[in-house]
Amino acid sequence: MHGTPLAIGVDIGGTNLRVALVAGDGSLTARSSERIGTDPDAVVARIRDLCLGLRSSAVTAIGIGVPGRVDGIRRTVLSGGYVDLSSSRIVERVEDAVGLPVAIDNDCNMALVAEMAVGAARNRDDVVMFTIGTGIGGAVALGGRIVRGTATAGQLGHLTVSQGGEPCNCGRRGCVETTSSGTALGRHVREAGLPPETRVEDLIQAASRGDARCGEVLLRWVGPLRSAIDSMVAAVSPELVLLGGGLGGAAHRALAGAPAVSPWYRCPVGAAQLGDDAGVIGSGLAAARAAGADGGPAVSGKPAP
Ligand SMILES: [Zn+2]
């Protein structure tokens, strides 16, 4: 059962571009996914063409989720990842070509919008989300709204968990991204002398059978993540901490071996539900809300009173 499409959702993942029509109930139609290169002009042109193909009288807006530091208020990409869109004028170029308003934001903010609307954080207003993939992203919602600060709040991959630890892309050392991302898990596996092709599911299964070495690798991976979660619980007292991204479900299972050690930090931790669709769904819903198309509040997961 699909609702009427409200917006076009665009999610620029690491090397993948996902696009779909998004209805108010979060359902997707006309979805596509393709690999992209690193040329920002080519990526913007491809997004423009896909949006032109999906434009109709029912569609009121376009939402674009981008990894990294994005100023969603001023609609500017501030830093580049696999594709560097920071000087691509992506918002203006897509708006001018397609004739619809464009909302742009960090991909984790978009994913949290989706999880609060139709996923694991429905009916929650105060939520912290870590997205665990190649790196670690994050998003925070308080009072039903994404927290932005002056621009880029929610870069939770850069919470320090190990002073003097491994160097991080941000220029510091010991950020949780350097200990608990997918990249870091690969390093823990190598350092433990396990085969490089070892999957996280293999580790979880072996650890559950009592394999101490695999259990230790998992603890090296999610122990620092537990510290980062505790820090966020101390800082903002959320109702729920969500773990999303490609490794969010596995991290959630592995965290059972690293429980909160003090009652101060016993906040529920859950796995995100929307998987790879979260970014597209959230981008579409956020854009429709920014355009005033769904009549609903900005982000709130709770139904209107
Ligand atoms: Zn960092």
Coordinates of N, CA and C and ligand atoms in Angstrom, one line a residue, residues 157-159 168-173 175-178, ligand 1:
G157 N 30.9 10.6 15.2 CA 32.1 9.7 15.0 C 33.4 10.3 15.5
H158 N 33.3 11.6 15.9 CA 34.5 12.3 16.4 C 34.5 12.6 17.9
L159 N 33.7 11.8 18.6 CA 33.8 11.8 20.1 C 35.0 11.1 20.4
C168 N 42.8 10.3 13.1 CA 41.5 10.4 12.5 C 41.5 11.4 11.4
N169 N 40.6 11.2 10.4 CA 40.4 12.1 9.3 C 40.2 13.6 9.7
C170 N 39.7 13.8 10.9 CA 39.4 15.1 11.4 C 40.6 15.9 11.9
G171 N 41.7 15.2 12.0 CA 42.9 15.9 12.4 C 43.3 15.6 13.9
R172 N 42.5 14.9 14.6 CA 42.8 14.5 16.0 C 43.2 13.0 16.0
R173 N 43.2 12.5 17.3 CA 43.5 11.1 17.5 C 42.4 10.6 18.4
C175 N 39.4 9.3 18.0 CA 37.9 9.4 17.8 C 37.3 8.0 17.7
V176 N 36.0 7.9 18.1 CA 35.4 6.6 18.1 C 35.3 6.0 16.6
E177 N 35.4 6.9 15.6 CA 35.5 6.4 14.3 C 36.7 5.5 14.1
T178 N 37.8 5.9 14.8 CA 39.1 5.1 14.6 C 39.1 3.8 15.4
Ligands
ZN1 ZN 37.9 12.5 14.4

